[in-house]
Amino acid sequence: MKVLFNVGTIFCFDCVMALRRFIGSMKGVKGVEVDEGKVSVEYDPSKISEEKIAQIAKDSIEKLGYKILD
């Protein structure tokens, strides 16, 4: 399954790597893609809930200084 976030701006290389390292290393996360202002997190719902991965990803994106758009 995937959860998608629209941030509307392009991430710098270091921010992309930080998201991939932190979120991508979590148990149940299969991959993190960052492309053209969007962040997609693929995860295994049997190992981590959508609510938990969504909250962690949202918090991580915002800590890097980006805003989640609706």
Short mmCIF file of N, CA and C in Angstrom, two decimals:
data_model
loop_
_atom_site.label_atom_id
_atom_site.label_comp_id
_atom_site.label_asym_id
_atom_site.label_seq_id
_atom_site.Cartn_x
_atom_site.Cartn_y
_atom_site.Cartn_z
N MET A 1 0.85 -1.17 0.00
CA MET A 1 0.00 0.00 0.00
C MET A 1 0.89 1.23 0.00
N LYS A 2 0.28 2.36 -0.41
CA LYS A 2 1.03 3.61 -0.47
C LYS A 2 0.23 4.73 0.18
N VAL A 3 0.97 5.67 0.74
CA VAL A 3 0.38 6.91 1.23
C VAL A 3 1.13 8.03 0.51
N LEU A 4 0.39 9.04 0.04
CA LEU A 4 0.96 10.10 -0.78
C LEU A 4 0.75 11.45 -0.13
N PHE A 5 1.78 12.29 -0.19
CA PHE A 5 1.72 13.65 0.36
C PHE A 5 2.10 14.62 -0.73
N ASN A 6 1.33 15.69 -0.87
CA ASN A 6 1.63 16.75 -1.81
C ASN A 6 2.22 17.91 -1.03
N VAL A 7 3.45 18.28 -1.36
CA VAL A 7 4.09 19.40 -0.67
C VAL A 7 4.25 20.60 -1.59
N GLY A 8 4.05 20.42 -2.88
CA GLY A 8 4.03 21.52 -3.83
C GLY A 8 5.38 22.13 -4.18
N THR A 9 6.43 21.81 -3.46
CA THR A 9 7.75 22.35 -3.76
C THR A 9 8.73 21.21 -3.96
N ILE A 10 9.82 21.51 -4.58
CA ILE A 10 10.85 20.51 -4.84
C ILE A 10 11.75 20.39 -3.60
N PHE A 11 12.03 19.18 -3.20
CA PHE A 11 12.92 18.92 -2.06
C PHE A 11 14.36 19.04 -2.50
N CYS A 12 15.20 19.55 -1.61
CA CYS A 12 16.64 19.54 -1.89
C CYS A 12 17.15 18.10 -1.74
N PHE A 13 18.30 17.85 -2.30
CA PHE A 13 18.88 16.50 -2.28
C PHE A 13 19.06 15.99 -0.85
N ASP A 14 19.58 16.84 0.03
CA ASP A 14 19.82 16.41 1.42
C ASP A 14 18.52 16.06 2.13
N CYS A 15 17.45 16.80 1.84
CA CYS A 15 16.15 16.50 2.46
C CYS A 15 15.59 15.18 1.95
N VAL A 16 15.75 14.93 0.66
CA VAL A 16 15.31 13.65 0.08
C VAL A 16 16.04 12.51 0.76
N MET A 17 17.34 12.64 0.90
CA MET A 17 18.13 11.58 1.53
C MET A 17 17.75 11.40 3.00
N ALA A 18 17.47 12.50 3.70
CA ALA A 18 17.07 12.40 5.11
C ALA A 18 15.74 11.66 5.24
N LEU A 19 14.78 11.98 4.38
CA LEU A 19 13.49 11.27 4.42
C LEU A 19 13.67 9.79 4.12
N ARG A 20 14.44 9.49 3.10
CA ARG A 20 14.65 8.08 2.74
C ARG A 20 15.35 7.31 3.85
N ARG A 21 16.32 7.95 4.50
CA ARG A 21 17.04 7.26 5.59
C ARG A 21 16.13 7.04 6.79
N PHE A 22 15.40 8.07 7.21
CA PHE A 22 14.60 7.94 8.42
C PHE A 22 13.35 7.10 8.18
N ILE A 23 12.52 7.51 7.25
CA ILE A 23 11.26 6.78 7.02
C ILE A 23 11.54 5.41 6.41
N GLY A 24 12.48 5.36 5.47
CA GLY A 24 12.79 4.11 4.79
C GLY A 24 13.37 3.04 5.68
N SER A 25 13.92 3.42 6.81
CA SER A 25 14.52 2.43 7.71
C SER A 25 13.52 1.86 8.71
N MET A 26 12.30 2.36 8.68
CA MET A 26 11.29 1.88 9.63
C MET A 26 10.77 0.50 9.24
N LYS A 27 10.49 -0.31 10.24
CA LYS A 27 9.95 -1.65 10.00
C LYS A 27 8.60 -1.53 9.29
N GLY A 28 8.47 -2.24 8.18
CA GLY A 28 7.22 -2.24 7.43
C GLY A 28 7.23 -1.28 6.24
N VAL A 29 8.21 -0.40 6.15
CA VAL A 29 8.29 0.53 5.03
C VAL A 29 9.10 -0.13 3.91
N LYS A 30 8.51 -0.17 2.73
CA LYS A 30 9.16 -0.80 1.58
C LYS A 30 9.95 0.20 0.75
N GLY A 31 9.52 1.47 0.76
CA GLY A 31 10.24 2.46 -0.04
C GLY A 31 9.67 3.85 0.13
N VAL A 32 10.50 4.84 -0.17
CA VAL A 32 10.10 6.24 -0.11
C VAL A 32 10.53 6.89 -1.42
N GLU A 33 9.58 7.49 -2.13
CA GLU A 33 9.88 8.18 -3.37
C GLU A 33 9.54 9.65 -3.21
N VAL A 34 10.43 10.51 -3.66
CA VAL A 34 10.22 11.95 -3.62
C VAL A 34 10.40 12.45 -5.04
N ASP A 35 9.34 13.07 -5.60
CA ASP A 35 9.41 13.51 -6.98
C ASP A 35 8.47 14.68 -7.22
N GLU A 36 9.01 15.77 -7.71
CA GLU A 36 8.22 16.94 -8.12
C GLU A 36 7.20 17.39 -7.08
N GLY A 37 7.65 17.56 -5.86
CA GLY A 37 6.77 18.07 -4.82
C GLY A 37 5.82 17.06 -4.21
N LYS A 38 6.06 15.79 -4.46
CA LYS A 38 5.23 14.74 -3.88
C LYS A 38 6.11 13.72 -3.17
N VAL A 39 5.60 13.22 -2.07
CA VAL A 39 6.29 12.18 -1.31
C VAL A 39 5.36 10.98 -1.24
N SER A 40 5.85 9.84 -1.65
CA SER A 40 5.08 8.60 -1.63
C SER A 40 5.81 7.59 -0.76
N VAL A 41 5.08 7.01 0.18
CA VAL A 41 5.66 6.01 1.08
C VAL A 41 4.92 4.70 0.86
N GLU A 42 5.65 3.68 0.42
CA GLU A 42 5.08 2.35 0.25
C GLU A 42 5.36 1.55 1.51
N TYR A 43 4.32 0.89 2.02
CA TYR A 43 4.47 0.18 3.29
C TYR A 43 3.67 -1.12 3.29
N ASP A 44 3.98 -1.97 4.25
CA ASP A 44 3.30 -3.24 4.45
C ASP A 44 2.31 -3.05 5.60
N PRO A 45 1.00 -3.05 5.30
CA PRO A 45 0.00 -2.80 6.35
C PRO A 45 -0.05 -3.87 7.44
N SER A 46 0.57 -5.02 7.22
CA SER A 46 0.60 -6.04 8.27
C SER A 46 1.68 -5.73 9.31
N LYS A 47 2.58 -4.78 8.99
CA LYS A 47 3.67 -4.45 9.90
C LYS A 47 3.56 -3.04 10.49
N ILE A 48 2.86 -2.14 9.80
CA ILE A 48 2.69 -0.77 10.29
C ILE A 48 1.36 -0.23 9.75
N SER A 49 0.64 0.50 10.60
CA SER A 49 -0.67 0.99 10.18
C SER A 49 -0.53 2.23 9.30
N GLU A 50 -1.54 2.47 8.48
CA GLU A 50 -1.55 3.65 7.62
C GLU A 50 -1.53 4.92 8.45
N GLU A 51 -2.25 4.94 9.55
CA GLU A 51 -2.29 6.11 10.41
C GLU A 51 -0.92 6.43 10.99
N LYS A 52 -0.22 5.39 11.43
CA LYS A 52 1.10 5.61 12.04
C LYS A 52 2.11 6.08 11.00
N ILE A 53 2.16 5.42 9.84
CA ILE A 53 3.13 5.82 8.83
C ILE A 53 2.81 7.21 8.30
N ALA A 54 1.52 7.53 8.16
CA ALA A 54 1.13 8.86 7.68
C ALA A 54 1.56 9.94 8.67
N GLN A 55 1.38 9.69 9.95
CA GLN A 55 1.75 10.69 10.96
C GLN A 55 3.26 10.87 11.03
N ILE A 56 3.99 9.79 10.99
CA ILE A 56 5.45 9.87 11.05
C ILE A 56 5.99 10.59 9.81
N ALA A 57 5.47 10.25 8.64
CA ALA A 57 5.93 10.90 7.41
C ALA A 57 5.58 12.38 7.43
N LYS A 58 4.37 12.72 7.85
CA LYS A 58 3.95 14.12 7.92
C LYS A 58 4.86 14.90 8.87
N ASP A 59 5.09 14.36 10.04
CA ASP A 59 5.97 15.02 11.01
C ASP A 59 7.38 15.21 10.45
N SER A 60 7.90 14.20 9.77
CA SER A 60 9.25 14.27 9.20
C SER A 60 9.34 15.33 8.11
N ILE A 61 8.34 15.38 7.25
CA ILE A 61 8.32 16.37 6.17
C ILE A 61 8.26 17.78 6.75
N GLU A 62 7.42 17.98 7.75
CA GLU A 62 7.27 19.30 8.36
C GLU A 62 8.53 19.72 9.14
N LYS A 63 9.21 18.77 9.77
CA LYS A 63 10.44 19.09 10.49
C LYS A 63 11.54 19.55 9.54
N LEU A 64 11.46 19.13 8.28
CA LEU A 64 12.43 19.57 7.28
C LEU A 64 12.07 20.95 6.72
N GLY A 65 10.92 21.50 7.16
CA GLY A 65 10.55 22.85 6.74
C GLY A 65 9.57 22.92 5.58
N TYR A 66 8.98 21.80 5.21
CA TYR A 66 8.01 21.77 4.11
C TYR A 66 6.59 21.68 4.67
N LYS A 67 5.63 22.18 3.92
CA LYS A 67 4.22 22.14 4.32
C LYS A 67 3.48 21.12 3.48
N ILE A 68 2.62 20.36 4.13
CA ILE A 68 1.76 19.41 3.43
C ILE A 68 0.56 20.18 2.88
N LEU A 69 0.29 20.04 1.58
CA LEU A 69 -0.86 20.66 0.96
C LEU A 69 -2.01 19.67 0.91
N ASP A 70 -3.22 20.16 0.93
CA ASP A 70 -4.40 19.26 0.86
C ASP A 70 -4.58 18.70 -0.53
#
